Amino acid sequence: MHYLLKTGDPAAQRTACLVVGVFSRRRLSDAAAGVDRAAKGALRHLLGKGDFNGDSGQTSMLYDLPGVAAERVLLVGLGEEKSFDLPAYRKATAAAAGVLDRGHPTEAVSALSLLQPADAGLYRILRDGVLATEERLYRFDRCKSKAERPKRPLKKLALLTGGRPSKRAREALRHGQAMANGVALAKDLANLPGNLCTPAYLADQARALGRRAAKMKVKVLDEKQMQRLGMGALLSVSRGSRQPAKLIVMEYSGGKAGSRPVVLVGKGLTFDAGGISLKPSANMDEMKYDMCGGASVFGTLAACAELELPLNLVGIVPASENLPDGDANKPGDIVTSMSGQTIEILNTDAEGRLILCDALTYAGRFKPAAVIDIATLTGACVVALGSHASGLLDNDEKLATELLQAGEHTGDRAWRLPLWDDYQGQLDSNFADMANIGGKGAGTITAACFLSRFTKGYKWAHLDIAGTAWKRGKEKGATGRPVPLLTQMLLQRCRLTDR
Ligand code: BES
Ligand code: MN
Ligand code: ZN
């Protein structure tokens, strides 16, 4: 979709559809009041019929309002005026996008961007306008036959601004678009099923990204190369699969040569059946999403490269399947990680930490300013935080604050859990340096404790996205989280965004 900025009187906009907001109890926004004046009170008259009262998310399409240049006027409920904030604005924007997408217009003009939520300036209004719209318009229909893909005429959306569009306003659109593209890329990779989205497929996608972005260099390590590096933990997982593992390394150099990179490490488990510790069959299809951490690394790097951010960034995605097989890990097996530490695999379904630990050791080579790993790591995180917040564990208070703020800012929130030494004892093994599971209690924390043993040399944070990376039920699908959080954090590091 194409976005542009426009100025002028809403009622004078020649467009197939003008979008205006109405607050609860039919209080007109300024734009709606302007439309009502131009229509000589026709809008208030229609609202007087009582079908539409401006509650949050409500919509109503009006046709042929006299005195108004637009062919249609779409009313969108904004909720209470007193409490109108950025989340309410995003919700209204998404509701409008949903109606436009189902309808006929090929273009529209939105006056919602003229609204002034208490907690946001124009930059965020415009950026979130794009993000919330793209969020609603996203479809994954690549695996449907052509006849099953609905026509979608909407191609162009103009956002109204008060004054002449500033450089900052155009930047907001650009940022929104790049973040939305990153989110969509993460969703696409994640929604693609395990038979198509294999480790080799992910590697190809990385190479394609490298060809598109001038400052991106992509390298893919195969199993032989990983063997030479001593990645015994990672390779033990892929041994049970016919798809060879890949270690995908994407280096984006937008910053000064020699300036330390931020390294993102994403779990790229393209299908997790649990291995010999087989998962129950109900909902096992959802384990195609076990590469969402990796997908978010792709999405974030793509967004940063599109924006040509002035920083150095490395994305590392260990990619593998986890399947039962005659050669698969067995409970009790002991493997040696690249760090030299040995691991007793008491549960083959705790495979994420096995592939991540070697990738995290590898990350140390880049002399990182910070390392953030992102993983659908534990079902326990879904129990603890549900689907609203990602779990955050770290060895650096400042890095944690940075991530929490970026999450708050984008509505892609994380919540910090303690990584106290008290929990480390749960990983004790009788036979190896550590076990790969921590027994009863605090599963998200003990998983992070495990990773912390491989991240001692740098500032590190871990995002457990098991609950936030995809939605269940009727709207089943990937969410693209935490691409907004990560991109925001990197924009902040470049001082390119509002706080
Ligand atoms: N990929 C799963 C975690 C997961 C579970 C993500 C449910 C999303 C929804 C991970 O590999 C796993 O299986 N973890 C185990 C760890 C356990 C064996 C210690 C889990 O959470 O049950
Ligand atoms: Mn598992
Ligand atoms: Zn897994």
Short mmCIF file of C-alpha atoms and ligand atoms in Angstrom, two decimals:
data_model
loop_
_atom_site.label_atom_id
_atom_site.label_comp_id
_atom_site.label_asym_id
_atom_site.label_seq_id
_atom_site.Cartn_x
_atom_site.Cartn_y
_atom_site.Cartn_z
CA MET A 1 0.00 0.00 0.00
CA HIS A 2 1.10 3.51 -0.81
CA TYR A 3 0.93 6.18 1.90
CA LEU A 4 1.15 9.92 1.42
CA LEU A 5 0.63 13.10 3.39
CA LYS A 6 -2.00 15.65 2.53
CA THR A 7 -3.24 18.93 3.94
CA GLY A 8 -6.44 20.90 3.63
CA ASP A 9 -10.04 20.92 4.73
CA PRO A 10 -11.33 17.37 5.24
CA ALA A 11 -14.74 18.22 3.78
CA ALA A 12 -13.08 19.45 0.58
CA GLN A 13 -11.11 16.26 -0.11
CA ARG A 14 -11.99 14.73 -3.47
CA THR A 15 -11.71 11.06 -2.63
CA ALA A 16 -13.64 7.80 -2.78
CA CYS A 17 -13.68 7.75 0.99
CA LEU A 18 -12.97 10.23 3.75
CA VAL A 19 -12.34 8.74 7.21
CA VAL A 20 -13.31 10.83 10.23
CA GLY A 21 -13.51 10.05 13.93
CA VAL A 22 -16.35 10.48 16.40
CA PHE A 23 -15.93 10.21 20.17
CA SER A 24 -18.30 8.42 22.53
CA ARG A 25 -21.76 9.91 22.99
CA ARG A 26 -21.53 11.27 19.44
CA ARG A 27 -19.02 13.99 20.22
CA LEU A 28 -17.61 15.08 16.88
CA SER A 29 -13.87 15.34 16.29
CA ASP A 30 -12.76 18.59 14.62
CA ALA A 31 -12.73 16.93 11.22
CA ALA A 32 -16.19 15.45 11.75
CA ALA A 33 -17.47 18.84 12.89
CA GLY A 34 -16.05 20.37 9.68
CA VAL A 35 -17.84 17.73 7.63
CA ASP A 36 -21.05 18.45 9.53
CA ARG A 37 -20.76 22.20 8.87
CA ALA A 38 -20.15 21.60 5.16
CA ALA A 39 -23.12 19.23 5.08
CA LYS A 40 -25.27 21.81 6.88
CA GLY A 41 -25.87 19.59 9.89
CA ALA A 42 -26.62 16.40 7.93
CA LEU A 43 -24.01 14.44 9.91
CA ARG A 44 -25.48 15.36 13.29
CA HIS A 45 -28.91 14.59 11.90
CA LEU A 46 -27.82 11.07 10.87
CA LEU A 47 -26.07 10.50 14.19
CA GLY A 48 -29.29 11.54 15.92
CA LYS A 49 -30.86 8.31 14.67
CA GLY A 50 -28.81 6.59 17.33
CA ASP A 51 -27.21 3.70 15.39
CA PHE A 52 -23.71 5.01 15.93
CA ASN A 53 -22.52 6.52 19.17
CA GLY A 54 -18.75 6.72 18.71
CA ASP A 55 -17.74 3.82 20.93
CA SER A 56 -14.26 2.53 20.31
CA GLY A 57 -13.96 0.41 17.16
CA GLN A 58 -17.49 1.16 15.84
CA THR A 59 -17.71 2.08 12.16
CA SER A 60 -20.43 3.39 9.87
CA MET A 61 -20.24 4.21 6.16
CA LEU A 62 -22.23 7.20 4.91
CA TYR A 63 -22.90 7.92 1.25
CA ASP A 64 -23.60 11.15 -0.64
CA LEU A 65 -23.39 13.61 2.21
CA PRO A 66 -24.40 16.98 0.71
CA GLY A 67 -21.69 19.64 0.59
CA VAL A 68 -18.90 17.09 1.06
CA ALA A 69 -16.50 16.38 -1.80
CA ALA A 70 -15.86 12.75 -0.81
CA GLU A 71 -18.05 10.02 -2.30
CA ARG A 72 -18.24 8.29 1.06
CA VAL A 73 -17.58 9.25 4.63
CA LEU A 74 -16.47 6.52 7.00
CA LEU A 75 -17.21 7.29 10.62
CA VAL A 76 -14.97 5.59 13.13
CA GLY A 77 -15.67 5.41 16.85
CA LEU A 78 -12.86 6.75 19.02
CA GLY A 79 -14.23 5.99 22.47
CA GLU A 80 -14.11 8.46 25.37
CA GLU A 81 -12.55 11.78 24.41
CA LYS A 82 -11.04 12.21 27.90
CA SER A 83 -9.11 8.96 27.72
CA PHE A 84 -8.25 9.09 24.01
CA ASP A 85 -4.67 7.86 23.73
CA LEU A 86 -2.33 6.19 21.27
CA PRO A 87 -3.72 2.67 21.79
CA ALA A 88 -7.24 4.02 21.15
CA TYR A 89 -5.97 5.78 18.04
CA ARG A 90 -4.35 2.56 16.79
CA LYS A 91 -7.58 0.68 17.37
CA ALA A 92 -9.64 3.24 15.43
CA THR A 93 -7.09 3.26 12.60
CA ALA A 94 -7.22 -0.52 12.35
CA ALA A 95 -11.02 -0.54 12.35
CA ALA A 96 -11.04 1.95 9.46
CA ALA A 97 -8.51 -0.12 7.53
CA GLY A 98 -10.67 -3.22 7.98
CA VAL A 99 -13.72 -1.52 6.47
CA LEU A 100 -11.75 0.01 3.59
CA ASP A 101 -10.15 -3.35 2.83
CA ARG A 102 -13.51 -5.08 2.57
CA GLY A 103 -14.99 -2.30 0.44
CA HIS A 104 -14.51 -0.96 -3.04
CA PRO A 105 -12.44 2.22 -2.81
CA THR A 106 -9.02 2.12 -4.45
CA GLU A 107 -7.90 5.13 -2.42
CA ALA A 108 -8.99 7.00 0.69
CA VAL A 109 -8.13 10.05 2.78
CA SER A 110 -7.94 9.69 6.54
CA ALA A 111 -8.53 12.57 8.92
CA LEU A 112 -7.75 10.35 11.91
CA SER A 113 -4.15 11.57 11.67
CA LEU A 114 -5.40 15.04 12.67
CA LEU A 115 -6.41 13.69 16.09
CA GLN A 116 -4.27 14.51 19.08
CA PRO A 117 -4.05 11.70 21.60
CA ALA A 118 -2.76 12.94 24.94
CA ASP A 119 0.34 10.75 24.86
CA ALA A 120 1.71 11.26 21.34
CA GLY A 121 2.95 13.83 18.87
CA LEU A 122 2.68 13.87 15.09
CA TYR A 123 5.63 11.51 14.53
CA ARG A 124 3.96 8.70 16.41
CA ILE A 125 0.52 9.46 15.02
CA LEU A 126 1.78 9.04 11.49
CA ARG A 127 4.11 6.13 12.15
CA ASP A 128 1.52 4.21 14.13
CA GLY A 129 -1.12 5.13 11.54
CA VAL A 130 0.87 3.20 8.96
CA LEU A 131 1.71 0.35 11.33
CA ALA A 132 -1.85 -0.17 12.56
CA THR A 133 -3.20 -0.02 9.02
CA GLU A 134 -0.67 -2.51 7.67
CA GLU A 135 -1.32 -4.74 10.66
CA ARG A 136 -5.00 -4.95 9.73
CA LEU A 137 -4.39 -5.35 6.00
CA TYR A 138 -1.91 -8.21 6.35
CA ARG A 139 -3.01 -11.51 4.80
CA PHE A 140 -1.15 -14.75 4.32
CA ASP A 141 -2.72 -16.28 1.23
CA ARG A 142 0.37 -17.46 -0.55
CA CYS A 143 -0.61 -21.08 0.04
CA LYS A 144 -4.19 -20.64 -1.20
CA SER A 145 -5.07 -21.17 -4.83
CA LYS A 146 -5.73 -18.03 -6.83
CA ALA A 147 -9.51 -18.42 -6.84
CA GLU A 148 -9.44 -18.34 -3.04
CA ARG A 149 -7.65 -15.01 -2.81
CA PRO A 150 -10.11 -12.12 -2.57
CA LYS A 151 -9.65 -9.00 -4.69
CA ARG A 152 -8.36 -6.09 -2.64
CA PRO A 153 -8.77 -2.79 -4.45
CA LEU A 154 -7.37 -0.38 -1.83
CA LYS A 155 -4.00 0.89 -3.06
CA LYS A 156 -3.46 4.36 -1.65
CA LEU A 157 -4.10 6.04 1.68
CA ALA A 158 -3.52 9.74 2.29
CA LEU A 159 -3.05 10.90 5.88
CA LEU A 160 -4.12 14.44 6.60
CA THR A 161 -1.84 16.72 8.59
CA GLY A 162 -2.50 20.22 9.90
CA GLY A 163 0.40 22.23 8.55
CA ARG A 164 2.53 21.65 5.48
CA PRO A 165 4.10 18.17 5.80
CA SER A 166 7.44 18.56 7.58
CA LYS A 167 10.57 16.52 7.00
CA ARG A 168 9.86 14.83 10.31
CA ALA A 169 6.36 13.87 9.14
CA ARG A 170 7.73 12.27 5.99
CA GLU A 171 10.30 10.47 8.11
CA ALA A 172 7.51 9.12 10.32
CA LEU A 173 5.80 7.60 7.27
CA ARG A 174 9.07 6.08 6.12
CA HIS A 175 9.77 4.61 9.55
CA GLY A 176 6.25 3.23 9.78
CA GLN A 177 6.47 1.66 6.37
CA ALA A 178 9.86 0.05 7.05
CA MET A 179 8.73 -1.31 10.40
CA ALA A 180 5.55 -2.64 8.83
CA ASN A 181 7.57 -4.31 6.07
CA GLY A 182 9.77 -5.91 8.71
CA VAL A 183 6.72 -7.14 10.61
CA ALA A 184 5.19 -8.53 7.41
CA LEU A 185 8.42 -10.33 6.50
CA ALA A 186 8.54 -11.93 9.96
CA LYS A 187 4.91 -12.99 9.64
CA ASP A 188 5.38 -14.42 6.16
CA LEU A 189 8.36 -16.54 7.19
CA ALA A 190 6.57 -17.74 10.30
CA ASN A 191 3.24 -18.54 8.66
CA LEU A 192 4.91 -20.60 5.96
CA PRO A 193 4.61 -24.27 6.99
CA GLY A 194 7.47 -26.50 8.02
CA ASN A 195 7.60 -28.45 4.76
CA LEU A 196 8.28 -25.23 2.84
CA CYS A 197 10.06 -23.12 5.44
CA THR A 198 13.06 -25.34 6.14
CA PRO A 199 16.48 -24.31 7.41
CA ALA A 200 17.68 -24.23 3.78
CA TYR A 201 14.73 -22.01 2.83
CA LEU A 202 15.57 -19.58 5.62
CA ALA A 203 19.16 -19.53 4.41
CA ASP A 204 17.97 -18.68 0.89
CA GLN A 205 15.79 -15.89 2.26
CA ALA A 206 18.78 -14.48 4.11
CA ARG A 207 20.82 -14.50 0.91
CA ALA A 208 17.97 -12.74 -0.88
CA LEU A 209 17.91 -10.08 1.84
CA GLY A 210 21.66 -9.68 1.39
CA ARG A 211 21.21 -9.08 -2.33
CA ARG A 212 18.49 -6.46 -1.72
CA ALA A 213 20.41 -4.47 0.89
CA ALA A 214 23.71 -2.93 -0.14
CA LYS A 215 25.23 -2.86 3.34
CA MET A 216 24.26 -6.42 4.24
CA LYS A 217 26.65 -9.33 4.01
CA VAL A 218 25.24 -12.81 4.45
CA LYS A 219 27.06 -15.99 5.33
CA VAL A 220 25.53 -19.41 5.91
CA LEU A 221 27.48 -22.04 7.83
CA ASP A 222 26.68 -25.64 6.97
CA GLU A 223 26.92 -28.62 9.32
CA LYS A 224 30.53 -29.36 8.42
CA GLN A 225 31.59 -25.83 9.30
CA MET A 226 29.61 -25.98 12.54
CA GLN A 227 31.28 -29.28 13.34
CA ARG A 228 34.67 -27.63 12.97
CA LEU A 229 33.59 -24.92 15.39
CA GLY A 230 32.56 -27.59 17.89
CA MET A 231 28.86 -26.76 17.92
CA GLY A 232 27.93 -30.11 19.45
CA ALA A 233 24.76 -28.86 21.13
CA LEU A 234 23.27 -27.34 17.99
CA LEU A 235 24.23 -30.29 15.79
CA SER A 236 22.77 -32.81 18.22
CA VAL A 237 19.32 -31.34 17.54
CA SER A 238 19.53 -31.49 13.75
CA ARG A 239 20.92 -35.04 13.80
CA GLY A 240 17.36 -36.30 14.13
CA SER A 241 16.22 -34.51 10.99
CA ARG A 242 16.77 -35.02 7.29
CA GLN A 243 17.00 -31.27 6.83
CA PRO A 244 20.56 -30.19 7.55
CA ALA A 245 20.97 -27.37 10.07
CA LYS A 246 22.11 -23.93 8.95
CA LEU A 247 23.72 -21.16 10.92
CA ILE A 248 22.65 -17.98 9.19
CA VAL A 249 24.78 -14.90 9.79
CA MET A 250 23.67 -11.52 8.46
CA GLU A 251 25.96 -8.54 8.96
CA TYR A 252 24.57 -5.08 8.37
CA SER A 253 27.23 -2.36 8.44
CA GLY A 254 25.50 0.99 8.45
CA GLY A 255 27.68 2.37 11.25
CA LYS A 256 31.30 3.39 11.56
CA ALA A 257 33.80 0.69 10.73
CA GLY A 258 34.91 -0.90 13.99
CA SER A 259 31.98 0.34 16.06
CA ARG A 260 30.64 -2.55 18.10
CA PRO A 261 27.51 -4.14 16.68
CA VAL A 262 24.26 -5.04 18.36
CA VAL A 263 23.85 -8.77 17.76
CA LEU A 264 20.40 -10.32 17.46
CA VAL A 265 20.21 -14.10 17.84
CA GLY A 266 16.90 -15.72 16.87
CA LYS A 267 15.75 -19.29 17.44
CA GLY A 268 15.04 -20.73 14.01
CA LEU A 269 13.44 -24.08 14.83
CA THR A 270 11.46 -24.60 11.62
CA PHE A 271 9.44 -27.40 13.21
CA ASP A 272 9.49 -28.65 16.78
CA ALA A 273 7.88 -32.05 17.27
CA GLY A 274 9.78 -32.41 20.54
CA GLY A 275 12.08 -35.14 19.30
CA ILE A 276 12.09 -38.42 21.26
CA SER A 277 10.38 -36.50 24.10
CA LEU A 278 7.55 -36.20 21.61
CA LYS A 279 4.95 -33.46 22.02
CA PRO A 280 1.23 -34.29 22.28
CA SER A 281 -0.45 -34.14 18.87
CA ALA A 282 -3.08 -31.48 19.67
CA ASN A 283 -2.08 -28.16 18.09
CA MET A 284 1.30 -29.53 17.10
CA ASP A 285 0.93 -27.72 13.77
CA GLU A 286 1.63 -24.52 15.72
CA MET A 287 5.19 -25.66 16.22
CA LYS A 288 5.94 -24.39 12.71
CA TYR A 289 6.09 -21.07 14.59
CA ASP A 290 9.09 -22.20 16.57
CA MET A 291 11.24 -20.12 14.24
CA CYS A 292 9.53 -16.84 15.13
CA GLY A 293 12.60 -15.61 16.99
CA GLY A 294 14.62 -16.10 13.83
CA ALA A 295 11.87 -14.50 11.76
CA SER A 296 11.96 -11.42 14.00
CA VAL A 297 15.70 -11.14 13.39
CA PHE A 298 15.05 -11.19 9.63
CA GLY A 299 12.29 -8.60 10.00
CA THR A 300 14.32 -6.27 12.19
CA LEU A 301 17.38 -6.43 9.96
CA ALA A 302 15.26 -5.81 6.88
CA ALA A 303 13.66 -2.76 8.53
CA CYS A 304 17.01 -1.34 9.66
CA ALA A 305 18.56 -1.90 6.24
CA GLU A 306 15.59 -0.28 4.52
CA LEU A 307 16.05 2.76 6.76
CA GLU A 308 19.81 2.64 6.32
CA LEU A 309 20.24 3.14 10.06
CA PRO A 310 23.69 4.40 11.03
CA LEU A 311 24.69 1.46 13.19
CA ASN A 312 26.27 -1.95 12.94
CA LEU A 313 24.00 -4.90 13.42
CA VAL A 314 24.48 -8.65 13.20
CA GLY A 315 21.68 -11.20 12.91
CA ILE A 316 22.39 -14.82 13.77
CA VAL A 317 19.76 -17.48 13.17
CA PRO A 318 20.52 -21.08 14.09
CA ALA A 319 18.02 -23.05 12.00
CA SER A 320 17.04 -26.67 12.48
CA GLU A 321 14.13 -29.07 12.89
CA ASN A 322 13.50 -31.12 16.02
CA LEU A 323 12.07 -34.53 15.12
CA PRO A 324 12.06 -38.07 16.50
CA ASP A 325 14.38 -40.36 14.57
CA GLY A 326 16.74 -43.29 15.07
CA ASP A 327 19.61 -40.84 15.15
CA ALA A 328 17.89 -38.18 17.26
CA ASN A 329 18.96 -37.05 20.72
CA LYS A 330 17.88 -39.48 23.44
CA PRO A 331 17.08 -38.50 27.01
CA GLY A 332 20.31 -38.88 28.96
CA ASP A 333 22.58 -38.11 26.02
CA ILE A 334 25.46 -35.81 26.83
CA VAL A 335 26.81 -33.33 24.29
CA THR A 336 29.65 -30.81 24.31
CA SER A 337 28.82 -27.25 23.36
CA MET A 338 31.09 -24.86 21.45
CA SER A 339 31.92 -23.20 24.78
CA GLY A 340 33.34 -26.50 26.02
CA GLN A 341 30.61 -26.93 28.64
CA THR A 342 28.87 -30.28 28.58
CA ILE A 343 25.11 -30.73 28.66
CA GLU A 344 22.98 -33.66 29.73
CA ILE A 345 19.86 -33.70 27.56
CA LEU A 346 17.16 -34.82 29.97
CA ASN A 347 14.37 -33.70 27.68
CA THR A 348 14.85 -33.55 23.92
CA ASP A 349 12.00 -31.04 23.69
CA ALA A 350 14.14 -28.43 25.41
CA GLU A 351 16.00 -28.06 22.10
CA GLY A 352 15.80 -24.30 21.68
CA ARG A 353 18.43 -23.64 24.32
CA LEU A 354 20.66 -26.28 22.70
CA ILE A 355 20.76 -24.52 19.36
CA LEU A 356 20.87 -21.08 20.97
CA CYS A 357 23.76 -21.77 23.30
CA ASP A 358 26.16 -22.43 20.44
CA ALA A 359 24.85 -19.46 18.48
CA LEU A 360 25.36 -17.28 21.58
CA THR A 361 28.93 -18.47 21.95
CA TYR A 362 29.47 -17.70 18.28
CA ALA A 363 27.98 -14.20 18.83
CA GLY A 364 30.92 -13.38 21.11
CA ARG A 365 33.17 -13.23 18.04
CA PHE A 366 31.61 -9.96 16.97
CA LYS A 367 32.72 -8.10 20.12
CA PRO A 368 29.11 -7.03 20.56
CA ALA A 369 27.89 -3.84 22.20
CA ALA A 370 24.96 -6.00 23.27
CA VAL A 371 23.42 -9.34 22.39
CA ILE A 372 19.68 -9.89 22.36
CA ASP A 373 18.32 -13.35 21.76
CA ILE A 374 14.72 -13.90 20.79
CA ALA A 375 13.07 -17.29 21.13
CA THR A 376 9.79 -19.14 21.45
CA LEU A 377 11.54 -20.89 24.28
CA THR A 378 9.10 -22.04 26.95
CA GLY A 379 5.46 -22.95 27.35
CA ALA A 380 5.97 -21.71 30.91
CA CYS A 381 6.22 -18.16 29.58
CA VAL A 382 2.73 -18.47 28.10
CA VAL A 383 1.50 -19.57 31.53
CA ALA A 384 3.25 -16.68 33.26
CA LEU A 385 2.50 -13.79 30.90
CA GLY A 386 -0.09 -15.01 28.42
CA SER A 387 -0.07 -13.36 25.03
CA HIS A 388 0.36 -9.72 26.01
CA ALA A 389 3.95 -9.43 27.15
CA SER A 390 7.15 -11.16 26.09
CA GLY A 391 9.36 -12.40 28.92
CA LEU A 392 12.58 -10.43 29.40
CA LEU A 393 15.62 -11.74 31.26
CA ASP A 394 19.04 -10.17 31.14
CA ASN A 395 22.41 -9.58 32.75
CA ASP A 396 22.32 -5.80 32.26
CA GLU A 397 19.90 -3.40 33.87
CA LYS A 398 20.40 -0.61 31.32
CA LEU A 399 19.84 -2.87 28.34
CA ALA A 400 16.69 -4.20 30.00
CA THR A 401 15.34 -0.69 30.57
CA GLU A 402 16.04 0.18 26.96
CA LEU A 403 14.06 -2.83 25.76
CA LEU A 404 11.20 -2.29 28.19
CA GLN A 405 10.87 1.32 27.03
CA ALA A 406 10.94 0.38 23.36
CA GLY A 407 8.22 -2.18 24.05
CA GLU A 408 6.09 0.34 25.92
CA HIS A 409 6.54 2.86 23.11
CA THR A 410 5.34 0.51 20.39
CA GLY A 411 2.71 -1.40 22.33
CA ASP A 412 4.90 -4.49 21.77
CA ARG A 413 5.56 -4.90 25.45
CA ALA A 414 7.92 -7.05 27.48
CA TRP A 415 7.98 -7.79 31.21
CA ARG A 416 11.11 -8.46 33.20
CA LEU A 417 11.54 -11.68 35.19
CA PRO A 418 14.31 -12.27 37.74
CA LEU A 419 17.46 -14.07 36.72
CA TRP A 420 18.71 -14.65 40.25
CA ASP A 421 21.50 -17.12 40.96
CA ASP A 422 19.09 -18.91 43.30
CA TYR A 423 17.55 -20.60 40.26
CA GLN A 424 20.83 -21.86 38.76
CA GLY A 425 20.93 -24.93 41.01
CA GLN A 426 17.90 -26.35 39.24
CA LEU A 427 20.16 -27.09 36.26
CA ASP A 428 22.56 -29.33 38.22
CA SER A 429 23.35 -32.63 36.52
CA ASN A 430 24.90 -35.75 38.04
CA PHE A 431 26.76 -36.52 34.85
CA ALA A 432 27.52 -33.33 32.92
CA ASP A 433 28.22 -29.65 33.60
CA MET A 434 24.52 -28.93 33.43
CA ALA A 435 21.17 -30.43 32.49
CA ASN A 436 19.08 -28.91 29.72
CA ILE A 437 15.98 -28.67 31.90
CA GLY A 438 15.40 -27.17 35.33
CA GLY A 439 12.64 -29.38 36.68
CA LYS A 440 9.46 -28.14 38.31
CA GLY A 441 8.88 -24.43 38.65
CA ALA A 442 10.07 -21.26 36.93
CA GLY A 443 10.57 -22.87 33.51
CA THR A 444 11.12 -19.56 31.76
CA ILE A 445 13.71 -18.49 34.29
CA THR A 446 15.63 -21.77 34.31
CA ALA A 447 15.72 -21.70 30.50
CA ALA A 448 17.26 -18.23 30.70
CA CYS A 449 19.64 -19.47 33.43
CA PHE A 450 20.80 -22.08 30.96
CA LEU A 451 21.47 -19.44 28.30
CA SER A 452 23.17 -17.14 30.81
CA ARG A 453 25.97 -19.69 31.11
CA PHE A 454 26.91 -18.92 27.52
CA THR A 455 26.60 -15.12 27.64
CA LYS A 456 29.03 -14.16 30.38
CA GLY A 457 31.32 -12.13 28.09
CA TYR A 458 28.89 -9.43 27.00
CA LYS A 459 25.76 -7.46 27.82
CA TRP A 460 22.85 -9.72 27.09
CA ALA A 461 19.09 -9.84 27.11
CA HIS A 462 16.74 -12.70 26.29
CA LEU A 463 13.19 -12.28 25.02
CA ASP A 464 10.92 -15.31 25.44
CA ILE A 465 8.22 -14.77 22.83
CA ALA A 466 6.39 -18.09 23.17
CA GLY A 467 3.18 -16.26 24.11
CA THR A 468 3.47 -13.20 21.88
CA ALA A 469 4.78 -14.46 18.54
CA TRP A 470 1.52 -15.90 17.27
CA LYS A 471 -2.20 -15.87 17.87
CA ARG A 472 -4.36 -18.92 18.33
CA GLY A 473 -7.97 -19.56 17.40
CA LYS A 474 -9.90 -18.11 14.51
CA GLU A 475 -7.24 -15.54 13.71
CA LYS A 476 -4.43 -18.02 14.03
CA GLY A 477 -1.20 -16.62 12.65
CA ALA A 478 2.10 -14.97 13.36
CA THR A 479 2.09 -11.50 14.96
CA GLY A 480 5.49 -10.29 13.79
CA ARG A 481 6.41 -9.48 17.39
CA PRO A 482 8.88 -8.36 18.61
CA VAL A 483 9.98 -6.62 15.39
CA PRO A 484 8.41 -3.31 16.49
CA LEU A 485 10.13 -3.47 19.89
CA LEU A 486 13.53 -4.31 18.41
CA THR A 487 13.35 -1.80 15.59
CA GLN A 488 12.25 0.90 18.00
CA MET A 489 15.15 0.09 20.29
CA LEU A 490 17.60 0.43 17.40
CA LEU A 491 15.97 3.65 16.17
CA GLN A 492 16.37 4.94 19.71
CA ARG A 493 20.04 4.02 19.70
CA CYS A 494 20.38 6.14 16.57
CA ARG A 495 18.32 8.91 18.25
CA LEU A 496 15.92 8.90 15.35
CA THR A 497 12.64 8.53 17.19
CA ASP A 498 10.50 10.34 19.71
CA ARG A 499 10.90 9.07 23.25
N1 BES B 1 9.13 -24.51 21.33
C1 BES B 1 8.87 -24.97 22.64
C2 BES B 1 8.26 -23.90 23.55
C3 BES B 1 6.84 -23.53 23.29
C4 BES B 1 5.80 -24.25 23.82
C5 BES B 1 6.55 -22.41 22.55
C6 BES B 1 4.50 -23.87 23.59
C7 BES B 1 5.25 -22.04 22.32
C8 BES B 1 4.22 -22.76 22.85
C9 BES B 1 10.16 -25.44 23.28
O1 BES B 1 11.07 -26.02 22.43
C10 BES B 1 9.77 -26.48 24.27
O2 BES B 1 9.30 -27.49 23.86
N2 BES B 1 9.96 -26.20 25.55
C11 BES B 1 9.59 -27.08 26.58
C12 BES B 1 10.69 -27.07 27.60
C13 BES B 1 10.54 -28.11 28.66
C14 BES B 1 10.74 -29.49 28.07
C15 BES B 1 11.54 -27.85 29.75
C16 BES B 1 8.28 -26.61 27.19
O3 BES B 1 8.10 -25.41 27.35
O4 BES B 1 7.44 -27.45 27.47
MN MN B 2 10.73 -28.07 22.13
ZN ZN B 3 11.04 -25.43 20.51
#
